[in-house]
Tab-separated table of C-alpha atoms and ligand atoms in Angstrom:
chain	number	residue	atom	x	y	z
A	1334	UNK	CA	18.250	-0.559	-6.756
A	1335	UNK	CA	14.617	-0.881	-7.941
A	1336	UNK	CA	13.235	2.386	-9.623
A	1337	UNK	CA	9.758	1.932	-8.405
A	1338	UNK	CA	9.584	6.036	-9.201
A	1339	UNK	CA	10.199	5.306	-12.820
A	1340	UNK	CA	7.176	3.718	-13.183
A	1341	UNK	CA	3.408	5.237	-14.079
A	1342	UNK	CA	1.231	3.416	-11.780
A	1343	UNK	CA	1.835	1.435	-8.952
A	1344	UNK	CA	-0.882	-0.070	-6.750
A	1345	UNK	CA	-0.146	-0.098	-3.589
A	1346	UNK	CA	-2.314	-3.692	-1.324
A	1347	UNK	CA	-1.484	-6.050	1.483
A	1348	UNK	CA	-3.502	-7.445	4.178
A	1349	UNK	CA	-5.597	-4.964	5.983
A	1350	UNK	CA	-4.096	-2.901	8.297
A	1351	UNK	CA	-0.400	-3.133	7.351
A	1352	UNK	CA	0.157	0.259	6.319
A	1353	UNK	CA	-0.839	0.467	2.951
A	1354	UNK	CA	-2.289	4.182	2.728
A	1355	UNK	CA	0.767	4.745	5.210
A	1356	UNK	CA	3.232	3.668	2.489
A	1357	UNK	CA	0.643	4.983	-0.460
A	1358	UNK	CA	0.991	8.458	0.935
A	1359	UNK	CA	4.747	8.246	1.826
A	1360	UNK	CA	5.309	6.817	-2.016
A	1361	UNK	CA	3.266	9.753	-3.088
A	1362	UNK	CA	5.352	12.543	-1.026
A	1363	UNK	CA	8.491	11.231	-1.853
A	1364	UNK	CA	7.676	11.120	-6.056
A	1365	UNK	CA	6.444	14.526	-5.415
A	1366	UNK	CA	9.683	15.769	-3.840
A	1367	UNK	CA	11.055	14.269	-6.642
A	1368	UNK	CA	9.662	16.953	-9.233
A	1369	UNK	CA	7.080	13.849	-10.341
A	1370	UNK	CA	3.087	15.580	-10.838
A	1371	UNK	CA	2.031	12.847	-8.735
A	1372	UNK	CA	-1.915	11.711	-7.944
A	1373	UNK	CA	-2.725	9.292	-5.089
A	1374	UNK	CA	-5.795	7.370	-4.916
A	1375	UNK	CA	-7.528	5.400	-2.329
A	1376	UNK	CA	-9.927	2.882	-3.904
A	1377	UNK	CA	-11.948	2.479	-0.910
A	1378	UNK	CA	-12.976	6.258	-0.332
A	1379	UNK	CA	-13.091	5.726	3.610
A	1380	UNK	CA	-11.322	9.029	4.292
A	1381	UNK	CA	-7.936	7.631	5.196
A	1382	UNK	CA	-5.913	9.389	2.727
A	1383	UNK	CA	-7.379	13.084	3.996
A	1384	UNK	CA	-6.651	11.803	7.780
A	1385	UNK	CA	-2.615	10.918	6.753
A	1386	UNK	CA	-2.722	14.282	4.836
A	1387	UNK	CA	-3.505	15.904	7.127
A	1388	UNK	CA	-6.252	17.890	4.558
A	1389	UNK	CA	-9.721	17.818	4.068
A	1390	UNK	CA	-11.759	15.230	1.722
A	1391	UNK	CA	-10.345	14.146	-0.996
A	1392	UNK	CA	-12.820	13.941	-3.760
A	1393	UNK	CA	-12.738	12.328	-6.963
A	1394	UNK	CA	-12.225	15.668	-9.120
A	1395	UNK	CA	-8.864	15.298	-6.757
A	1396	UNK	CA	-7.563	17.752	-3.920
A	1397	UNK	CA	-4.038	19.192	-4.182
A	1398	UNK	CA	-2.540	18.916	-0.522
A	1399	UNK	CA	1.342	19.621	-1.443
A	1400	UNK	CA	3.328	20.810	-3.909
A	1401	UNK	CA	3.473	18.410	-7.389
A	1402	UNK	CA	1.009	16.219	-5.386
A	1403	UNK	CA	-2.920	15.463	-5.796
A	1404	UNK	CA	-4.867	13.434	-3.760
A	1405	UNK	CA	-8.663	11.694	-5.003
A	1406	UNK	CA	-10.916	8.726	-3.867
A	1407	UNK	CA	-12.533	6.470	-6.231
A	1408	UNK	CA	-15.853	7.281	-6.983
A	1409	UNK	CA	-17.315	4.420	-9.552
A	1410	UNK	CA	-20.257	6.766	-10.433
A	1411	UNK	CA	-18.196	9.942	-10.870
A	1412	UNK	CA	-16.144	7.863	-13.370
A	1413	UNK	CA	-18.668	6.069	-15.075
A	1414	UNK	CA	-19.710	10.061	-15.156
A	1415	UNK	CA	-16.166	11.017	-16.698
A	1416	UNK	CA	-15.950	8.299	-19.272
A	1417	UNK	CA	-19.391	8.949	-20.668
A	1418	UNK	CA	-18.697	12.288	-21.132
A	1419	UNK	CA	-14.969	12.602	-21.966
A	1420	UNK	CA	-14.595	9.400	-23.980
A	1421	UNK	CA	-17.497	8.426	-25.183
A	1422	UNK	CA	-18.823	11.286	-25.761
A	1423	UNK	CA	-22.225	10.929	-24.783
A	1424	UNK	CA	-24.173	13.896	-23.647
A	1425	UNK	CA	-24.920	13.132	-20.069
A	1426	UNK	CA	-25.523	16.526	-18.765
A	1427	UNK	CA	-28.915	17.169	-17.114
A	1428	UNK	CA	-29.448	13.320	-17.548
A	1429	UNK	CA	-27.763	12.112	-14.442
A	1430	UNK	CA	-30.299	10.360	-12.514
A	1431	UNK	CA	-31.210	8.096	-15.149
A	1432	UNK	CA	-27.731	7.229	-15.853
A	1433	UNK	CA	-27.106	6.869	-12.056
A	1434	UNK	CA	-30.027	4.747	-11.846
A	1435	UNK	CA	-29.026	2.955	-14.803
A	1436	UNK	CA	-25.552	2.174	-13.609
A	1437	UNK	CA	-26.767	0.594	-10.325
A	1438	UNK	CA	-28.926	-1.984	-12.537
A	1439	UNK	CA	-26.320	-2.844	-14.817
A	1440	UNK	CA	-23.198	-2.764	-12.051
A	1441	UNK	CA	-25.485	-5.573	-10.194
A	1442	UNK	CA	-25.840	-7.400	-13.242
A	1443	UNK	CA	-22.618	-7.618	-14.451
A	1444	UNK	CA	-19.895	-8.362	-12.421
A	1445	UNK	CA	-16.439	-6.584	-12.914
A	1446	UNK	CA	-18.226	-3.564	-13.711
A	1447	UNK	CA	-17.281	-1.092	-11.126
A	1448	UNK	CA	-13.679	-2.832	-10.783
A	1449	UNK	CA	-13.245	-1.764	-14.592
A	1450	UNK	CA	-14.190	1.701	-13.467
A	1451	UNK	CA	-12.110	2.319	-10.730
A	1452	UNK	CA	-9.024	0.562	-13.485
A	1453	UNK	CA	-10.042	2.118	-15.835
A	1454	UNK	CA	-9.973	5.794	-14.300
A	1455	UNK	CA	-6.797	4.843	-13.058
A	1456	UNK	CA	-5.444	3.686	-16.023
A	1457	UNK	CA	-7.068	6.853	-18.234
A	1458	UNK	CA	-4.673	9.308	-16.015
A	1459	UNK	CA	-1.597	7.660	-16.985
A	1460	UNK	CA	-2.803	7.538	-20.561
A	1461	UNK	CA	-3.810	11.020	-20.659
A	1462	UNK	CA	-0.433	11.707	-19.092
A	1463	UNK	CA	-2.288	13.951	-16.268
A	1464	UNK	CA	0.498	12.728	-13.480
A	1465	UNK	CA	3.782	11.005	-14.239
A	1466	UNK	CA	2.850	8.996	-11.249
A	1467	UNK	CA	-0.158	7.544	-10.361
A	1468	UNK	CA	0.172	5.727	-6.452
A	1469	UNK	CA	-3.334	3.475	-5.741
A	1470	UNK	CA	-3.884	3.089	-1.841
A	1471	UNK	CA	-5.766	-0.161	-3.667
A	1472	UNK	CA	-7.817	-2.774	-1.944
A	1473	UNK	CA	-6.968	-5.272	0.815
A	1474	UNK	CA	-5.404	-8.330	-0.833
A	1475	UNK	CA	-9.050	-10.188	-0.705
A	1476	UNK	CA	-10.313	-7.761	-3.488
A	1477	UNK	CA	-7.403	-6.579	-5.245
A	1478	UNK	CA	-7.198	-9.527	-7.621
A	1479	UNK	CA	-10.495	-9.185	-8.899
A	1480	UNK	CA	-10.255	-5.399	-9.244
A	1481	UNK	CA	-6.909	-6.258	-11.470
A	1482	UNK	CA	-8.036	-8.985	-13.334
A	1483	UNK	CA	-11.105	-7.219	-14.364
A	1484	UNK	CA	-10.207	-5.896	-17.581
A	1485	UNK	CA	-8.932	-9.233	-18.696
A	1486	UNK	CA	-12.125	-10.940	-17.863
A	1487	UNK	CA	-14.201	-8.241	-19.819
A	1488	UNK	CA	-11.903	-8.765	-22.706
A	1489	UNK	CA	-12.397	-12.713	-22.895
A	1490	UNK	CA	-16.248	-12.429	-22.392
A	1491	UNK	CA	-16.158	-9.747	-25.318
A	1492	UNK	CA	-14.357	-10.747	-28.032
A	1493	UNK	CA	-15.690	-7.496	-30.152
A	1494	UNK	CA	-16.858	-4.425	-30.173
A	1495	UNK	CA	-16.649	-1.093	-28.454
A	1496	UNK	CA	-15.529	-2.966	-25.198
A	1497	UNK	CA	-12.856	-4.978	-26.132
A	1498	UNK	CA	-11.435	-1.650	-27.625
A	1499	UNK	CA	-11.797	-0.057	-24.168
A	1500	UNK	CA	-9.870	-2.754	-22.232
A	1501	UNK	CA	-7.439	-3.713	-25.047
A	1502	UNK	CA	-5.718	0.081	-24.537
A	1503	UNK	CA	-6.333	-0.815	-20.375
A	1504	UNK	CA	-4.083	-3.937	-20.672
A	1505	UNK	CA	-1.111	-2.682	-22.681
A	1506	UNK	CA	-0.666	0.156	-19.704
A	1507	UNK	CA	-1.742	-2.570	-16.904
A	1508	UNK	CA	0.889	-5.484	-18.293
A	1509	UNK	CA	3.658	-3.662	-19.055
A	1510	UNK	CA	5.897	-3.674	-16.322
A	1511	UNK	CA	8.274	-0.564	-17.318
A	1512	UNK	CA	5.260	1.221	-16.416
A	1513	UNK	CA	2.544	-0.463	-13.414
A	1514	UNK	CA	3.670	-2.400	-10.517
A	1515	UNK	CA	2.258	-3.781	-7.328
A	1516	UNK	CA	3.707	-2.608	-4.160
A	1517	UNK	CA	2.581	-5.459	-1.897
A	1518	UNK	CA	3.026	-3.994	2.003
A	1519	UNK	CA	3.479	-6.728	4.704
A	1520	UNK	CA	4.301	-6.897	8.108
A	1521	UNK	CA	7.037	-9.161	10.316
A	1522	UNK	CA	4.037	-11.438	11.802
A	1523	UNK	CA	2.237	-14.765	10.725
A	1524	UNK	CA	-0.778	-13.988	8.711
A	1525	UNK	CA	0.237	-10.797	6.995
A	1526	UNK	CA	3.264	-13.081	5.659
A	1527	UNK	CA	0.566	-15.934	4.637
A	1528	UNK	CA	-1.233	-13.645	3.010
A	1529	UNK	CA	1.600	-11.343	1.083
A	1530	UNK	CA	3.021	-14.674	-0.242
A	1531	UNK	CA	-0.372	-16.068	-1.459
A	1532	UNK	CA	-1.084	-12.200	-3.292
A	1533	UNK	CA	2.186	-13.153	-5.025
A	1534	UNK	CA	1.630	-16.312	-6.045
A	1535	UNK	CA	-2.276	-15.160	-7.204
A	1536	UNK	CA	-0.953	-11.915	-9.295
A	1537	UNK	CA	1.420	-13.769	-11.194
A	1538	UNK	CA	-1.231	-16.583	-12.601
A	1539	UNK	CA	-4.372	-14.502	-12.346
A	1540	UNK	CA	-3.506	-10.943	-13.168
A	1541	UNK	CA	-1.732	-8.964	-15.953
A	1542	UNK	CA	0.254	-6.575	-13.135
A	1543	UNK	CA	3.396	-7.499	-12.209
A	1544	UNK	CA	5.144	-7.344	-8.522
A	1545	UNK	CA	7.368	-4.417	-8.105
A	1546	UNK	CA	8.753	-5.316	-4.843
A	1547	UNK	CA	7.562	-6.225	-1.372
A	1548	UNK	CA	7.839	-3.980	1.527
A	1549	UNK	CA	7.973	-4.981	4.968
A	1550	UNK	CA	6.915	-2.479	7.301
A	1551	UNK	CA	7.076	-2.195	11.205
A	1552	UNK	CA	10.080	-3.894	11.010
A	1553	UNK	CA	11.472	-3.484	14.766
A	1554	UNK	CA	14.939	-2.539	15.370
A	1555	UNK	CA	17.767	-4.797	16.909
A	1556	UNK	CA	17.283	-3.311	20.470
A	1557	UNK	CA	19.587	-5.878	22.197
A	1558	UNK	CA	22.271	-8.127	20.273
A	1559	UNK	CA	23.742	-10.917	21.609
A	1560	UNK	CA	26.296	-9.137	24.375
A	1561	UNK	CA	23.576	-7.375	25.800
A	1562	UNK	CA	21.125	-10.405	25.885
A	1563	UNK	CA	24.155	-11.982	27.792
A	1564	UNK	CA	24.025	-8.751	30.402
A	1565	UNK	CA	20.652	-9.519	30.899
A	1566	UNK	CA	20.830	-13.119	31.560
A	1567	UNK	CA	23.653	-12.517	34.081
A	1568	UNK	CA	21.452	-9.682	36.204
A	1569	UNK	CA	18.428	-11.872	36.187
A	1570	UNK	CA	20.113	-15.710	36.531
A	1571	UNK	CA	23.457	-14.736	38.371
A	1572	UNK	CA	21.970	-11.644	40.694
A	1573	UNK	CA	18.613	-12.343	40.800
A	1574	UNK	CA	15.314	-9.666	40.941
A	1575	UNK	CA	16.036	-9.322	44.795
A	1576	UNK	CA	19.854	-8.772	45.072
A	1577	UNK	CA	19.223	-5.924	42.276
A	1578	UNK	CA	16.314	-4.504	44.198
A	1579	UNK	CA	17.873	-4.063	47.324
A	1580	UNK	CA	20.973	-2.576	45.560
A	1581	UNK	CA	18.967	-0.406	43.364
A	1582	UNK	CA	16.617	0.672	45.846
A	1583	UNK	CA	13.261	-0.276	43.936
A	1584	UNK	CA	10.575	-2.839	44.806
A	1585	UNK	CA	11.475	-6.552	43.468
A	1586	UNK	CA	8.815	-6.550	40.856
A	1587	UNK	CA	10.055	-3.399	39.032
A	1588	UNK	CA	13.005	-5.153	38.512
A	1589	UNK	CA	11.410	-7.765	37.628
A	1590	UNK	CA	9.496	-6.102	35.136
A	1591	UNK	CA	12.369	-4.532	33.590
A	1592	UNK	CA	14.214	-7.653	32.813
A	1593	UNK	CA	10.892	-9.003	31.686
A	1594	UNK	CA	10.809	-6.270	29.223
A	1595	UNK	CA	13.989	-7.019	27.599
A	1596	UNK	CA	12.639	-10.248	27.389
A	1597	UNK	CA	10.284	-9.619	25.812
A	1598	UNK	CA	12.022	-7.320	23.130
A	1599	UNK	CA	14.287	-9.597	22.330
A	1600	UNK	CA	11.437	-12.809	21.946
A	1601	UNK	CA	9.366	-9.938	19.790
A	1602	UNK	CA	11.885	-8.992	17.532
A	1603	UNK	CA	13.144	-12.932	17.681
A	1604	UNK	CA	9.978	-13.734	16.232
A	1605	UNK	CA	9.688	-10.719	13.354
A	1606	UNK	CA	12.557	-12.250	12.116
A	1607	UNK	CA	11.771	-15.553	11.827
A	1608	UNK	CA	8.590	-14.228	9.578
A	1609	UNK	CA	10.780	-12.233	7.834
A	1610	UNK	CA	13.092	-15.205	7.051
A	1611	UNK	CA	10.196	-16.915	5.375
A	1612	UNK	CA	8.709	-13.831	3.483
A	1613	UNK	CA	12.285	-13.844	1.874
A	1614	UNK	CA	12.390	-17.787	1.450
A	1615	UNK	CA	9.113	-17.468	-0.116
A	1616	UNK	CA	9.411	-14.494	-2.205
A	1617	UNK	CA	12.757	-15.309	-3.628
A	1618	UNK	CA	13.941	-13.496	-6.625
A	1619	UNK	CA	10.114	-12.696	-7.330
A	1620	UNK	CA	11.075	-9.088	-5.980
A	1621	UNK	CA	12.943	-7.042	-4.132
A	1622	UNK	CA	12.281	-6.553	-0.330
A	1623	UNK	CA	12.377	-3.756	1.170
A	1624	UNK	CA	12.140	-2.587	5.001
A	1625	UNK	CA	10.504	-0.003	7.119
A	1626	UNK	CA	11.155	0.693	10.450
A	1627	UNK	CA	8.218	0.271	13.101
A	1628	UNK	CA	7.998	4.339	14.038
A	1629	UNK	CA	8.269	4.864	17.679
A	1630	UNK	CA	7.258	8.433	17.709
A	1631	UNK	CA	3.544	9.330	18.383
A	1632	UNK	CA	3.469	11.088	15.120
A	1633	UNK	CA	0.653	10.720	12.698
A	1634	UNK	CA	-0.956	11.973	9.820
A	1635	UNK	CA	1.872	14.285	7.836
A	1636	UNK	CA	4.840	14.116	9.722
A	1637	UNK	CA	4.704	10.149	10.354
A	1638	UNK	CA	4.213	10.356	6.329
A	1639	UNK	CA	7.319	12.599	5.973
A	1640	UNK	CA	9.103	9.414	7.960
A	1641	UNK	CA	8.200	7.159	6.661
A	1642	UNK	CA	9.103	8.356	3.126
A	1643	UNK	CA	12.567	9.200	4.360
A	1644	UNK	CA	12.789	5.482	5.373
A	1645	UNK	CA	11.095	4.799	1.826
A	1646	UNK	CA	14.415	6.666	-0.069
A	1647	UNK	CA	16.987	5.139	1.593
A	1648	UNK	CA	16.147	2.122	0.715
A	1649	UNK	CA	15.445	2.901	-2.591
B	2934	ATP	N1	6.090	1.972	10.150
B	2934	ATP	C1	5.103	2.172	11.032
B	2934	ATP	N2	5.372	2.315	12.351
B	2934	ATP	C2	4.383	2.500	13.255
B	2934	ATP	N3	3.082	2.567	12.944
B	2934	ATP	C3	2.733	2.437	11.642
B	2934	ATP	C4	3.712	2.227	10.619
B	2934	ATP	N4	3.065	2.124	9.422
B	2934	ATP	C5	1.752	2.245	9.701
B	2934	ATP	N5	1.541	2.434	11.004
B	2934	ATP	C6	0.236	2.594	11.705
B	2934	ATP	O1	-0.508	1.396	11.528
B	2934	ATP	C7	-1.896	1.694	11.384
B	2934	ATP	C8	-2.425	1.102	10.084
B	2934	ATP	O2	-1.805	1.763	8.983
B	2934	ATP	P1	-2.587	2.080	7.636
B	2934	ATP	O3	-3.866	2.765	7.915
B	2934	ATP	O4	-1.632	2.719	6.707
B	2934	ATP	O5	-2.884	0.575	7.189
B	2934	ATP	P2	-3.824	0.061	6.003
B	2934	ATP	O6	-3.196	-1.180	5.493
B	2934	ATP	O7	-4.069	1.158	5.026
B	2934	ATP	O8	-5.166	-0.267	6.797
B	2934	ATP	P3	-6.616	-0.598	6.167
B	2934	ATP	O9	-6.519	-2.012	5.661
B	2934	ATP	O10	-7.535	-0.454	7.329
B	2934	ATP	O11	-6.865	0.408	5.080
B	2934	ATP	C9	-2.020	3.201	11.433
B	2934	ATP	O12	-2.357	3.597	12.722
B	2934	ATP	C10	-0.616	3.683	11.077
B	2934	ATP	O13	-0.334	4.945	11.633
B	2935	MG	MG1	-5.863	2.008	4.386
């Protein structure tokens, strides 16, 4: 039993197209059911979270689309915008464009800058205790380590100051694992596994967040076991595509395509497992695994959400 709910934030990556605003948004329904004020946040505002919402744009002042539940996308600007006024204080109003202007110079200069933003806004809900849980539809796992590790750069290239005060307060809510996790999404093929293993492997020695579990999703279901594999061999070795046709009154090549298709189910879901198998070798007692079914159903947006959260709790 992993309480993945318990915690504050939870960043939610993987390779890209996996599901991870799928499983964001489900994490995010399911905390909300819960009772938990809950705020999800895609990194990468691309519009993704509004589509599975079913709602319209989610801006970075946030959008409520259920009960209990927010929805925002990252805006670096709008934060930088937010910090300036909120923390430090600075009178910004009327004085935008400069400060806009200002922020492209000095985000191109110095690298890390807008991934401390888009942390740090994160992290500034938690600490303000605005949500109880804050779910990050985060970036692909070729960005996410950089946007994590960003406040521990910025606090070993500035020893002092005003900035190392900013991260130090970043860090305690970004290493402590009672409180932020990351979700790492994966699915049963080759590269996604490659890739969710290496994310592992890279958070542990290059980032303060630690792995809360790993979830495979589009897991297939056992369609055939064994004793139906067996029926199938029989029809097509024993009977053959022609004996069947003529008895079943259909051309050869349906039949044929039939027992192809079983085939292939059982080579697909053959295969799945034999990525699985690894993912769990490789993983280990890292974290716990966890599985989602592939959804059959033509749903999308809200009510594949609602499944896939169901799928989410019982395996929580
Ligand atoms: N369990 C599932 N069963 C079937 N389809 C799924 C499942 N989970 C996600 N999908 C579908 O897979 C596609 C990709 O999902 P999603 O957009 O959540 O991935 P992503 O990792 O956020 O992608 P990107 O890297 O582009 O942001 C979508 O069409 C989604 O509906
Ligand atoms: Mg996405």
């Amino acid at each position: 039993m992993i309480d993945l709910l318990a915690r504050r934030l939870l960043f939610v990556t993987g390779k890209g197209g996996v599901g991870k605003t799928t499983v964001a948004a489900a994490l995010g329904l399911l905390a909300s059911e819960n009772g938990l004020r809950t705020l999800v946040c895609e990194v990468e505002p691309k519009g993704d979270l509004s589509f599975a919402f079913e709602c319209g744009p989610t801006p970075f002042q946030g959008r409520q689309v259920a009960r209990n539940l927010v929805a925002m996308s990252m805006d670096t600007e709008a934060s930088l915008r937010e910090y300036l006024h909120h923390v430090a204080r600075v009178p910004v109003v009327g004085r935008i464009g400069p400060v806009a202007r200002a922020f492209d110079f000095v985000a191109t200069a110095a690298p890390g800058i807008r991934e401390i933003l888009t942390i740090g806004k994160l992290c500034y809900e938690v600490r303000e205790d605005h949500y109880d849980l804050v779910v990050v539809d985060a970036a692909a796992t070729g960005h996410v380590v950089g946007q994590l590790a960003a406040p521990t750069g910025i606090n070993e290239l500035v020893r002092v100051g005003v900035v190392r005060s900013q991260t130090d307060w970043m860090l305690e809510i970004l290493r402590d694992t009672r409180q932020t996790g990351v979700v790492l999404v994966t699915t049963p093929e080759e590269m996604p596994v490659s890739e969710a293993v290496d994310l592992a492997g890279r958070l542990a020695t290059e980032t303060p967040v630690h792995l809360a579990c790993v979830i495979a999703n589009r897991v297939l279901p056992e369609l055939f076991g064994r004793a139906e594999e067996q029926v199938f061999d029989v029809l097509a070795d024993s009977y053959g595509t022609d004996w069947l046709a003529q008895r079943l009154k259909a051309a050869p090549a349906e039949v044929a395509s039939v027992l192809g298709a079983a085939r292939l189910a059982v080579t697909v879901r053959r295969d799945g497992s034999a990525h699985l198998e690894r993912l769990r070798e490789e993983i280990g007692e890292g974290a716990p695994l966890l599985y989602l079914p592939y959804l059959f159903s033509r749903a999308h947006g809200m009510r594949a959400i609602r499944q896939v959260a169901q799928s989410l709790k019982e395996e929580l």
